[in-house]
Amino acid sequence: MNAFDEMQGTGAGAARPLYERVARWLSESPPETVAARRAQAELFFRRIGITFAVYGESEQTERLIPFDIIPRLIARDEWALLSKGLKQRVQVLNRFLNDIYGPQDCIRAGILPADLILQNPQFRLEVVGRPPPHGVYVHVAGVDIVRTGERDFYVLEDNARTPSGVSYMLENREAMMRLAPDLHARYRVAPVETYPDQLLATLKSVAPRGARGDPTVVLLTPGRFNSAFYEHSFLADKLGIELVEGSDLFVRDDKVFMRTTQGPQRVDVIYRRVDDDFIDPLVFNPNSMLGVAGLMSASEAGNVTLANAVGAGISDDKAVYSYMPELTRFYMGEEPLLNNVPTWRCREPSALAYVLDHLDELVVKEVAGSGGYGMLIGPTASKTEIETFRRKLSASPEQFIAQPTLALSTCPTFVGAGVAPRHVDLRPFVLTGADEVHITPGGLTRVALVEGSLVVNSSQGGGAKDTWVLDD
Amino acid sequence: MRLRIRHSTVYAYEFPIRSAVQLLRMTPRDHEGQYVGAWRVEIEGEGRLRAGEDSLGNVTHALYVDGPVSKIRVTVHGEVDVVETHGVVRGAIERFSPEVFLRETSLTDLTPDMLAFLAELDPQGADRLAFLHRLMAALFARIEFRAGATVTETTAGQAFLQKQGVCQDFAHMFVALARRAGVPARYVSGHLFRHEGAIEQEAAHAWAEAFVPDVGWIGFDVANGVCPTDCYVRVAVGLDYLGAAPVRGSRTGGGRENMEVALSVAGKVQ
């Protein structure tokens, strides 16, 4: 598969103009300097303790995400295209969620089938007819984008539930400024350090209308055993807000309070990194120790804002995702600016038949899956893996979708034997407040470190790069 | 039939609790054939109630108790006039299309045993109502009613396996099997006046409802093998027990908890 290379484009000759200074920097840097910088990078991340827990690895539950010091560059016009498309996308998501939890026009108009929504476990009956403050469901989205050509960008996932990774966007920049200040100085790179301020402003803007004065915002974490705990504490620190667990909060008379040494303090906005299922044991999973009893009553009474809103997760369903182009036309009356990956919905018999006939070419994913778990990548799968998926698909087709294997773009990356192209994706973070959408210029670039691999997830051995959106 | 209900739940704690929050679904609403007269929710001692409604239309009360408190007593009482409708429920608040009630939940799971059991009941037969009666009769014949045989966390599959259960389990099994046959079904919590004269009861009742086109929602009291009559008061509906439970609560402190229920349902023909 001939992938577009971020540095070389489609040809083998000179670097794209955008990358000329990177190419020169690479050729000028003696191998010893490069080796020393890579060692420093490892040390830097070890010292700040940025780790990621990997489920399913019993011996080593936490590990570093390998950091690559060759940045991924995005030209200004490319970013303009992307950010316009992202804004449109997140507006559609919010309209869609307001609709399905409200009048359900999209179902009535036949845009998507009723059962896909009504019988979806992520469609939370508990919040139907109870719009969140200011009508915002998805305050933070971490949209996964891949590139297949000069102007061809595809959205892989919208990640509207509780996207993580933004701490890497910030840390990777800090690492780059220390490790390669000489390269950074050769470009005008848009800053990402504004993200925490923007996030806090976004969260405050969606405080309930009745909140008095400066709203109190907290970050609710499942605790230190969660794979993203590092990020939770990092963000709370950067935002200057309290990092709380469920037991630090309580609900009294439909109002939420935080226990402090000065007594109870009212809470207006909760940036929650706890899933819907665990957020209130009186309404969802009764055995949850991670949530706050009465939180949904407080939310229904309009006394607290949960970000992201309960129920937003249905838009992460991969069968729902497949309707984004139709939903964009329906709600916005315009064409989608970013492509959707063509998707076979295995719930449809003709699609299922096609997928079963082409398993060795396709990527098959669970509709409710995430993190690169439980998927089949046909072209690199073994016969046994393909047969296992064939059985799963036949048993419960509605649980799966399939997509063509995309030729993700590659980016030069340091590997054992020097510099080589490796596949990358991009996760920019989109903030939606009461009045505006804000997108920090940059994002998390993940890189599949294994040659030829298309799986960039950190849980599956992916690494990370700094992402430079250029101002000139 | 005029039913007079008094339902008291007392929580006694080993040590005083620091606080408690409960979500109550204990207040019936009007619909055709069910007319709720004066109905009260009372808390003994400290405690504040905030009335609301869940998205399915059940009346809720959030109860907030500040400690230290060693005992919480919640009492609901009132009178309901009920007219015989042969189990058909009309005029109730219906915010969702019946299709929503085809969802499987963790309490309404299905085991291979249950699927085999279902297959013998001609689940795809043209007469949906007849199938539902077959299903109720078959469960009633197979499962033994035994108080204490199961707990509130017991799933449909577990109860089916042990062939024993209480009204909650019968309702879960019926709901799970009906859904698999493509019939929307839901869980109902409520009260039953027992003709044999047992006015004092140990626990509230539960049954199921299934949706039949052109008729609507129909009740099936699977534990008793009959459709609800004018002796039944519907209080709340849900996808399963958790969605319709009379009380879901949480507390801090208190040590061991002892819960006692005092329930009386008296009936008078009008």
XYZ file of C-alpha atoms in Angstrom:
742
model
C 0.000 0.000 0.000
C 1.493 3.334 -1.055
C 0.723 5.813 1.676
C 1.000 9.576 1.540
C 4.055 10.667 3.487
C 3.770 13.829 5.556
C 7.356 14.806 4.648
C 7.789 13.380 1.148
C 4.243 13.602 -0.165
C 3.682 10.987 -2.844
C 7.078 11.226 -4.495
C 10.482 9.988 -3.403
C 12.360 13.162 -4.256
C 12.678 16.353 -2.254
C 10.727 16.998 0.937
C 7.456 18.972 0.775
C 8.317 22.661 1.275
C 6.664 22.503 4.691
C 9.175 19.927 5.875
C 12.338 21.340 4.237
C 13.640 22.695 7.517
C 12.963 19.399 9.281
C 14.798 17.526 6.535
C 17.755 19.888 6.830
C 17.724 19.611 10.612
C 17.754 15.818 10.358
C 20.655 15.781 7.915
C 22.609 18.289 10.027
C 22.166 16.494 13.327
C 24.990 14.022 13.973
C 23.771 10.550 14.981
C 25.241 10.981 18.510
C 23.165 14.131 19.084
C 20.063 12.352 17.907
C 20.727 9.385 20.180
C 21.342 11.704 23.126
C 18.094 13.568 22.462
C 16.112 10.358 22.327
C 17.595 9.289 25.649
C 16.715 12.703 27.106
C 13.140 12.351 25.854
C 12.759 9.061 27.664
C 14.215 10.597 30.817
C 11.952 13.626 30.556
C 8.800 11.532 30.398
C 9.973 9.242 33.166
C 10.673 12.178 35.417
C 7.306 13.833 34.959
C 5.783 10.382 35.346
C 3.514 10.512 32.323
C 2.380 6.967 31.930
C -0.513 5.072 30.472
C -1.975 1.957 32.013
C -2.444 -0.859 29.556
C -5.280 -3.260 30.136
C -4.460 -6.886 29.572
C -0.771 -6.662 30.406
C -0.459 -8.253 33.789
C 3.225 -7.735 34.493
C 3.600 -4.132 33.555
C 0.411 -2.215 34.097
C 1.869 1.213 33.487
C 4.300 2.213 30.839
C 5.601 5.209 29.006
C 4.188 6.138 25.677
C 7.274 6.271 23.480
C 7.872 9.817 22.301
C 9.339 10.553 18.912
C 11.196 13.824 18.516
C 10.456 14.390 14.847
C 7.366 16.617 14.919
C 4.349 16.221 12.700
C 3.705 19.458 10.837
C 0.410 20.882 9.650
C 0.405 23.842 7.279
C -1.804 26.799 8.000
C -4.167 26.141 5.105
C -4.436 22.475 6.052
C -5.356 23.480 9.574
C -7.932 25.969 8.299
C -9.622 23.153 6.425
C -9.454 20.813 9.382
C -10.673 23.231 11.999
C -13.614 24.333 9.863
C -14.549 20.702 9.350
C -14.155 19.865 13.032
C -16.351 22.756 14.055
C -19.064 21.625 11.692
C -18.738 18.072 12.925
C -19.103 18.925 16.597
C -22.036 21.225 15.872
C -23.751 18.316 14.146
C -23.056 16.067 17.136
C -24.634 18.554 19.519
C -27.654 19.063 17.277
C -28.043 15.317 16.914
C -27.944 14.748 20.671
C -30.414 17.567 21.308
C -32.654 15.941 18.747
C -32.580 12.309 19.856
C -33.041 13.271 23.507
C -35.749 15.683 22.409
C -38.125 15.668 19.426
C -36.346 12.850 17.527
C -36.860 14.540 14.173
C -34.018 12.554 12.618
C -35.815 9.303 13.360
C -39.145 10.608 12.136
C -37.486 11.836 8.945
C -36.000 8.397 8.419
C -32.407 9.608 8.484
C -31.448 6.673 10.666
C -33.385 3.650 11.894
C -35.294 3.992 15.167
C -33.943 0.791 16.695
C -30.341 1.932 16.278
C -31.130 4.711 18.752
C -33.961 3.398 20.913
C -32.366 0.028 21.597
C -28.834 1.308 21.945
C -27.537 0.886 25.509
C -25.730 4.222 25.111
C -29.066 5.956 24.495
C -29.816 6.903 28.078
C -33.557 6.863 28.679
C -32.900 8.663 31.959
C -32.033 11.946 30.219
C -34.695 11.977 27.530
C -36.526 15.289 27.606
C -33.978 16.857 29.963
C -31.629 18.986 27.880
C -28.354 19.976 29.571
C -27.670 23.634 30.412
C -27.172 25.724 27.246
C -27.992 22.686 25.109
C -24.397 21.470 25.028
C -23.813 17.722 25.254
C -20.282 17.436 23.907
C -18.112 20.003 25.634
C -14.884 18.191 24.872
C -14.410 16.047 21.784
C -11.171 14.368 20.765
C -11.793 13.662 17.103
C -9.557 11.079 15.458
C -8.503 12.080 11.971
C -6.399 10.248 9.448
C -4.951 11.457 6.200
C -4.722 9.488 2.989
C -3.607 12.147 0.537
C -2.637 15.768 0.042
C -6.189 17.041 0.681
C -7.863 13.878 1.908
C -8.716 13.768 5.582
C -11.084 11.252 7.160
C -12.696 11.248 10.579
C -12.260 7.820 12.159
C -14.015 8.464 15.472
C -15.597 11.458 17.156
C -14.821 10.470 20.770
C -17.599 12.463 22.376
C -17.740 10.524 25.625
C -14.654 11.154 27.734
C -11.773 11.626 25.319
C -8.289 11.494 26.765
C -4.871 12.388 25.435
C -4.843 16.142 25.746
C -2.179 15.976 28.449
C 0.122 14.431 25.856
C -0.552 17.293 23.483
C 0.682 19.676 26.187
C 3.542 17.554 27.489
C 4.802 16.690 24.026
C 5.164 20.381 23.260
C 7.055 20.985 26.455
C 9.343 18.073 25.680
C 10.025 19.361 22.176
C 10.874 22.856 23.396
C 13.512 21.334 25.655
C 14.848 18.627 23.374
C 14.914 20.398 20.049
C 14.784 24.145 20.670
C 16.921 24.640 17.546
C 14.285 23.059 15.322
C 11.407 24.803 17.096
C 13.152 28.130 16.495
C 13.148 27.510 12.730
C 9.335 27.589 12.564
C 6.535 29.772 13.797
C 4.524 27.200 15.718
C 1.048 28.017 17.011
C 0.954 27.635 20.786
C -1.054 24.876 22.461
C -0.473 26.157 25.995
C -3.745 28.084 25.819
C -5.729 24.855 26.052
C -6.173 24.753 29.861
C -7.457 28.349 29.915
C -9.820 27.631 27.046
C -11.076 24.472 28.724
C -11.747 26.305 31.972
C -13.517 29.131 30.128
C -15.607 26.572 28.248
C -16.590 24.779 31.445
C -17.479 27.998 33.222
C -19.550 29.176 30.274
C -21.888 26.193 30.600
C -22.559 26.618 34.324
C -26.261 26.423 35.184
C -27.992 29.751 34.586
C -28.722 30.049 38.280
C -25.076 29.752 39.366
C -23.962 32.746 41.381
C -20.741 34.643 40.693
C -17.693 32.796 39.428
C -18.767 29.164 38.909
C -16.927 26.455 40.844
C -15.585 23.774 38.525
C -14.147 20.425 39.639
C -12.671 17.453 37.802
C -14.236 14.133 38.830
C -11.881 11.178 38.386
C -12.541 7.464 38.939
C -9.289 7.503 40.913
C -5.687 6.529 40.656
C -6.376 3.070 39.238
C -7.865 4.563 36.097
C -5.655 4.428 33.016
C -5.961 8.183 32.485
C -5.457 9.233 36.107
C -2.227 10.986 35.269
C -4.124 13.172 32.812
C -6.864 13.926 35.325
C -4.440 15.190 37.939
C -2.396 17.009 35.314
C -5.429 18.854 33.951
C -6.861 19.719 37.362
C -3.493 21.204 38.217
C -3.241 23.193 34.966
C -6.812 24.467 35.302
C -6.348 25.325 38.943
C -9.438 23.330 39.951
C -9.980 20.595 42.518
C -9.404 16.999 41.491
C -12.133 15.036 43.254
C -13.342 11.468 43.554
C -16.973 10.537 44.093
C -16.514 10.374 47.848
C -15.337 14.018 47.909
C -18.723 15.190 46.623
C -22.212 14.877 48.028
C -25.680 15.947 47.016
C -27.977 17.693 49.435
C -31.410 18.938 48.429
C -30.560 18.520 44.735
C -27.404 20.618 45.047
C -23.848 19.347 44.745
C -21.224 20.135 47.346
C -17.548 19.367 47.731
C -16.120 18.514 51.134
C -13.349 20.955 51.990
C -11.428 21.766 55.129
C -13.501 24.964 55.304
C -16.753 23.043 55.125
C -19.013 22.197 52.196
C -18.527 24.227 49.033
C -21.135 24.375 46.290
C -20.111 22.911 42.905
C -21.553 24.244 39.651
C -19.747 22.346 36.909
C -18.258 18.864 36.981
C -15.745 17.953 34.303
C -16.336 14.290 34.785
C -14.040 11.573 33.573
C -16.307 8.886 35.026
C -18.539 7.010 32.575
C -22.336 7.337 32.601
C -22.753 3.863 34.067
C -20.892 4.767 37.227
C -21.878 8.357 37.811
C -24.850 7.951 40.157
C -25.584 4.640 41.929
C -29.221 5.654 42.434
C -29.840 5.888 38.700
C -27.202 3.782 36.951
C -25.035 0.898 38.177
C -26.129 0.505 41.826
C -22.784 -0.984 42.831
C -20.723 1.936 41.605
C -18.406 3.411 44.201
C -17.059 5.960 41.704
C -20.033 8.252 41.413
C -22.167 10.491 43.587
C -25.587 9.459 44.905
C -28.175 12.002 43.823
C -26.052 13.579 41.092
C -28.672 12.946 38.419
C -31.360 14.531 40.602
C -29.143 17.606 40.969
C -28.563 17.634 37.231
C -32.285 17.293 36.444
C -33.045 20.120 38.849
C -30.682 22.279 36.791
C -28.277 22.798 39.677
C -25.134 21.343 38.166
C -23.632 20.850 34.717
C -21.958 17.577 33.817
C -19.380 17.780 31.047
C -19.695 15.881 28.855
C -23.416 15.437 29.339
C -24.828 12.052 30.261
C -25.952 10.295 27.088
C -23.402 11.882 24.750
C -21.745 8.496 24.326
C -24.303 7.301 21.799
C -22.592 9.378 19.146
C -19.489 7.211 19.614
C -21.418 4.188 18.424
C -19.767 3.226 15.150
C -23.046 2.490 13.405
C -24.348 5.919 14.452
C -21.054 7.405 13.210
C -21.755 5.998 9.779
C -24.737 8.360 9.451
C -22.731 11.544 10.060
C -22.805 12.689 6.415
C -26.618 12.336 6.300
C -26.946 13.996 9.716
C -24.768 16.901 8.555
C -27.031 17.532 5.588
C -30.127 17.109 7.753
C -29.171 19.513 10.530
C -26.905 21.992 8.753
C -28.185 21.875 5.194
C -24.606 21.641 4.003
C -22.131 19.059 2.801
C -19.741 17.576 5.359
C -16.327 19.225 5.143
C -14.510 16.199 6.538
C -14.934 12.736 5.061
C -16.452 9.805 6.876
C -14.829 6.448 6.273
C -17.221 4.390 4.128
C -18.814 1.972 6.567
C -20.640 -1.307 6.115
C -23.244 -1.690 8.819
C -23.315 -5.402 9.467
C -26.856 -5.030 10.882
C -27.934 -4.725 7.222
C -28.045 -8.195 5.556
C -26.527 -7.097 2.237
C -23.668 -5.332 4.030
C -23.073 -8.375 6.207
C -22.883 -10.636 3.176
C -20.309 -8.351 1.554
C -18.249 -8.127 4.730
C -18.188 -11.886 5.245
C -16.935 -12.278 1.666
C -14.148 -9.704 2.098
C -12.930 -10.191 5.662
C -9.304 -10.356 4.543
C -9.498 -6.824 3.093
C -11.536 -4.986 5.707
C -11.214 -3.584 9.184
C -14.008 -4.917 11.387
C -14.877 -3.068 14.576
C -17.342 -3.510 17.396
C -19.940 -0.726 17.311
C -19.330 0.000 20.990
C -15.576 -0.657 20.943
C -12.780 1.803 21.545
C -9.072 1.971 22.125
C -8.220 -0.446 19.347
C -9.524 -3.371 21.350
C -11.645 -6.097 19.769
C -11.075 -5.228 16.134
C -9.959 -7.221 13.127
C -7.537 -5.811 10.578
C -8.182 -8.161 7.703
C -5.014 -7.694 5.625
C -2.695 -8.513 8.527
C -4.914 -10.988 10.407
C -4.214 -14.703 10.627
C -6.647 -17.272 9.226
C -7.693 -18.185 12.759
C -8.431 -14.568 13.670
C -10.516 -14.165 10.517
C -12.509 -17.306 11.281
C -13.081 -16.163 14.872
C -14.495 -12.902 13.564
C -16.601 -14.694 10.987
C -18.304 -16.580 13.822
C -18.756 -13.456 15.944
C -20.195 -11.550 12.990
C -22.657 -14.266 12.095
C -23.793 -14.604 15.720
C -24.472 -10.900 16.347
C -24.033 -8.839 13.189
C -25.599 -5.731 14.746
C -22.599 -5.516 17.055
C -20.184 -4.818 14.183
C -19.297 -2.483 11.354
C -16.601 -2.850 8.741
C -14.492 -0.329 6.882
C -11.911 -0.444 4.127
C -8.324 -0.503 5.304
C -7.157 3.065 4.822
C -3.631 3.909 3.791
C -2.902 6.195 6.738
C -0.266 8.768 5.993
C 3.230 8.155 7.286
C 5.617 10.484 9.023
C 9.371 10.100 9.427
C 10.086 8.553 12.800
C 13.192 7.471 14.661
C 13.422 3.697 14.745
C 16.220 1.322 15.677
C 17.787 1.555 12.238
C 17.591 5.317 11.750
C 14.667 7.289 10.388
C 11.796 5.490 8.677
C 8.184 6.270 7.732
C 5.554 5.143 10.229
C 1.760 5.515 10.060
C 0.196 8.351 12.062
C -3.199 9.742 12.993
C -4.226 13.013 14.639
C -6.501 13.772 17.568
C -7.321 17.476 17.841
C -9.458 18.608 20.785
C -12.629 20.569 20.173
C -14.197 22.602 22.985
C -17.836 23.654 22.856
C -19.051 26.254 25.321
C -22.315 28.115 25.668
C -21.502 30.531 22.849
C -18.530 29.306 20.888
C -16.491 26.428 19.600
C -12.768 26.573 20.207
C -10.125 24.328 18.683
C -6.564 24.478 19.954
C -4.210 24.508 16.939
C -2.495 21.179 17.351
C -3.441 17.881 18.861
C -2.075 14.511 19.671
C -0.298 12.746 16.818
C -0.094 9.056 17.494
C 2.338 6.890 15.576
C 2.341 3.132 15.006
C 5.945 2.243 15.815
C 5.872 -1.197 14.259
C 6.721 -1.142 10.560
C 3.589 -1.324 8.422
C 1.260 -1.309 11.445
C -1.887 0.778 11.241
C -2.741 0.579 14.932
C -1.683 3.780 16.640
C -3.468 3.284 19.985
C -1.207 3.740 22.953
C -2.844 0.669 24.476
C -1.554 -1.299 21.489
C 2.012 -0.087 21.458
C 1.652 3.228 19.660
C 3.864 6.233 20.308
C 3.339 9.967 20.162
C 4.720 13.008 18.371
C 4.380 16.693 18.907
C 2.025 18.322 16.397
C 2.990 21.703 15.000
C 0.397 23.852 13.340
C 2.431 26.450 11.507
C 1.591 30.109 11.524
C 3.426 30.867 8.324
C -62.530 -1.824 44.291
C -61.179 0.755 46.704
C -57.736 -0.221 47.976
C -56.278 1.326 51.084
C -52.487 1.019 51.203
C -50.040 1.769 53.945
C -46.401 0.974 53.213
C -43.711 1.662 55.790
C -40.013 0.993 55.398
C -37.767 1.335 58.417
C -33.995 1.387 58.135
C -32.206 0.881 61.433
C -28.442 1.316 61.575
C -25.848 -0.169 63.860
C -24.261 3.288 64.302
C -25.749 6.677 63.474
C -25.326 7.425 59.777
C -23.709 10.681 58.633
C -26.090 11.184 55.714
C -28.364 9.344 53.323
C -29.817 9.954 49.894
C -32.664 7.862 48.544
C -34.630 7.885 45.343
C -38.210 6.741 45.964
C -40.705 5.501 43.402
C -43.638 4.925 45.700
C -46.376 7.171 44.377
C -48.945 5.781 41.926
C -50.470 7.905 39.179
C -53.855 7.972 37.567
C -54.688 6.148 34.387
C -57.827 4.503 33.049
C -59.143 2.191 35.721
C -56.807 3.546 38.423
C -57.698 6.702 40.340
C -55.412 7.817 43.116
C -57.069 9.615 46.015
C -55.179 11.375 48.797
C -51.665 9.957 48.698
C -48.912 10.938 51.071
C -45.210 10.301 51.479
C -44.026 10.909 55.033
C -40.633 10.854 56.647
C -40.288 10.312 60.334
C -37.713 12.620 61.879
C -35.205 14.709 59.968
C -35.345 14.378 56.235
C -36.377 16.431 53.244
C -38.233 15.273 50.168
C -38.039 16.740 46.685
C -40.690 15.552 44.292
C -39.907 14.895 40.673
C -40.603 12.612 37.800
C -38.317 10.290 35.895
C -38.175 10.193 32.131
C -40.608 7.244 32.003
C -43.177 9.302 33.872
C -42.867 7.644 37.287
C -43.303 9.969 40.255
C -40.039 10.196 42.182
C -39.056 11.655 45.518
C -35.448 12.356 46.354
C -35.013 11.971 50.097
C -32.127 13.761 51.792
C -31.298 12.915 55.401
C -28.564 14.633 57.396
C -27.040 12.646 60.211
C -26.410 11.681 62.818
C -29.511 9.512 62.547
C -29.937 5.883 63.633
C -33.244 5.229 61.969
C -35.098 6.329 58.848
C -38.768 5.601 58.414
C -40.463 6.234 55.084
C -44.216 5.777 55.018
C -46.536 6.108 52.061
C -50.253 5.758 52.428
C -53.397 6.502 50.555
C -56.405 5.168 48.745
C -56.735 4.100 45.150
C -59.941 3.256 43.302
C -59.418 0.512 40.760
C -61.726 -0.704 38.041
C -61.303 -4.060 36.321
C -59.693 -3.674 32.865
C -58.514 -7.284 32.424
C -54.931 -6.150 32.667
C -55.115 -3.620 29.840
C -53.395 -0.340 30.719
C -54.692 2.755 28.942
C -54.233 6.428 29.558
C -50.916 6.076 31.378
C -48.025 8.400 30.594
C -46.172 6.881 27.653
C -43.182 8.967 26.608
C -41.440 6.269 24.634
C -42.336 4.164 21.692
C -42.835 0.552 22.823
C -39.724 -0.425 20.881
C -37.597 1.014 23.691
C -38.776 -1.861 25.849
C -37.094 -4.431 23.633
C -33.754 -3.648 25.265
C -32.003 -6.346 27.192
C -30.603 -5.236 30.559
C -28.232 -7.018 32.884
C -31.144 -8.168 35.081
C -33.122 -9.429 32.102
C -30.423 -11.622 30.601
C -31.104 -14.807 28.651
C -29.428 -18.166 28.985
C -29.342 -21.002 26.399
C -31.773 -22.884 28.682
C -34.230 -20.038 28.432
C -33.914 -19.912 24.649
C -34.720 -23.611 24.423
C -37.672 -23.087 26.755
C -38.862 -20.196 24.600
C -38.572 -22.164 21.366
C -41.225 -24.605 22.570
C -43.762 -21.829 23.038
C -44.126 -20.948 19.353
C -42.744 -17.454 19.965
C -43.325 -16.340 16.372
C -46.960 -17.456 16.330
C -49.341 -15.004 14.692
C -51.363 -14.398 17.839
C -49.093 -12.388 20.078
C -51.529 -12.280 22.955
C -51.932 -16.043 22.936
C -48.141 -16.423 22.986
C -47.885 -14.155 26.030
C -50.447 -16.235 27.880
C -48.546 -19.410 26.941
C -45.355 -17.801 28.239
C -46.953 -16.812 31.538
C -48.493 -20.249 32.027
C -45.253 -22.049 31.199
C -43.195 -19.933 33.619
C -45.857 -20.279 36.310
C -45.737 -24.063 35.902
C -41.965 -24.343 35.829
C -40.781 -21.901 38.498
C -41.595 -22.345 42.155
C -42.503 -19.257 44.154
C -40.290 -19.230 47.226
C -39.718 -16.196 49.407
C -36.040 -15.691 50.127
C -34.895 -17.937 47.269
C -33.312 -15.008 45.458
C -31.966 -11.505 46.158
C -32.632 -8.207 44.401
C -29.483 -8.661 42.281
C -30.599 -12.053 40.950
C -30.918 -11.999 37.173
C -33.580 -13.658 35.032
C -31.069 -16.264 33.894
C -30.045 -17.161 37.435
C -33.628 -17.484 38.653
C -34.524 -19.622 35.643
C -31.615 -21.930 36.397
C -32.572 -22.445 40.025
C -36.273 -22.760 39.141
C -37.256 -20.651 42.127
C -37.890 -17.041 42.806
C -40.138 -14.272 43.981
C -42.412 -11.952 42.010
C -39.425 -9.877 40.864
C -37.789 -12.920 39.306
C -40.985 -14.047 37.575
C -41.343 -10.580 36.094
C -37.697 -10.508 34.937
C -37.930 -13.905 33.273
C -41.153 -13.009 31.490
C -39.785 -9.680 30.318
C -36.530 -11.203 29.070
C -38.284 -13.975 27.134
C -40.989 -11.740 25.681
C -38.349 -9.305 24.422
C -36.435 -12.097 22.758
C -39.653 -13.033 20.966
C -39.832 -9.438 19.705
C -42.533 -8.308 22.129
C -41.810 -5.071 24.014
C -42.063 -5.829 27.720
C -41.416 -4.000 30.973
C -41.263 -4.397 34.710
C -43.990 -3.035 36.998
C -43.799 -2.481 40.711
C -46.985 -2.059 42.686
C -49.370 -3.496 45.210
C -51.802 -6.375 45.302
C -54.841 -6.842 47.508
C -54.957 -10.525 48.348
C -58.482 -11.843 48.519
C -57.608 -14.614 50.901
C -57.489 -11.921 53.534
C -53.791 -11.437 54.183
C -53.945 -7.693 54.613
C -50.510 -7.527 56.216
C -47.848 -8.369 53.615
C -44.106 -8.859 53.718
C -43.189 -7.087 50.520
C -44.618 -5.032 47.704
C -45.552 -6.787 44.486
C -44.132 -6.828 40.995
C -45.321 -8.056 37.637
C -44.761 -7.492 33.938
C -46.426 -5.677 31.080
C -46.168 -6.542 27.408
C -47.186 -4.542 24.375
C -49.663 -5.917 21.876
C -50.510 -3.805 18.812
C -54.141 -2.630 18.649
C -54.564 -3.413 22.351
C -51.675 -1.641 24.070
C -49.867 -2.543 27.257
C -51.224 -5.575 29.091
C -50.241 -6.717 32.556
C -49.093 -10.255 33.360
C -48.727 -11.198 37.009
C -46.522 -14.163 36.288
C -45.930 -15.154 39.908
C -49.677 -15.705 40.247
C -50.319 -16.802 36.691
C -53.035 -14.224 36.060
C -53.551 -10.832 34.470
C -53.940 -7.960 36.936
C -57.463 -7.219 38.121
C -59.077 -4.490 40.176
C -56.960 -5.720 43.104
C -53.765 -4.282 41.619
C -52.229 -0.823 41.939
C -49.520 0.084 39.433
C -46.869 2.317 41.016
C -43.864 2.447 38.663
C -42.571 0.915 35.437
C -39.034 0.339 34.194
C -36.884 -1.776 31.925
C -36.264 -3.940 34.982
C -36.378 -3.838 38.765
C -33.722 -1.121 38.955
C -35.786 1.257 36.867
C -38.940 0.802 38.951
C -37.549 -0.023 42.396
C -39.549 1.519 45.268
C -36.290 2.641 46.910
C -32.735 3.066 45.715
C -30.508 4.466 48.385
C -27.024 5.339 49.448
C -25.665 6.380 52.829
C -22.418 7.255 54.541
C -21.582 5.626 57.844
C -23.968 3.485 59.850
C -22.334 0.060 59.882
C -24.833 -2.784 59.471
C -28.327 -1.994 58.260
C -31.562 -3.675 59.198
C -34.555 -3.008 56.977
C -38.110 -3.796 57.962
C -41.159 -3.406 55.790
C -44.679 -3.076 57.103
C -47.248 -3.186 54.327
C -50.978 -3.431 54.490
C -53.305 -3.513 51.505
C -56.968 -3.573 52.369
C -59.773 -3.747 49.828
C -63.382 -2.810 49.841
C -65.825 -3.459 47.041
C -67.653 -0.258 46.193
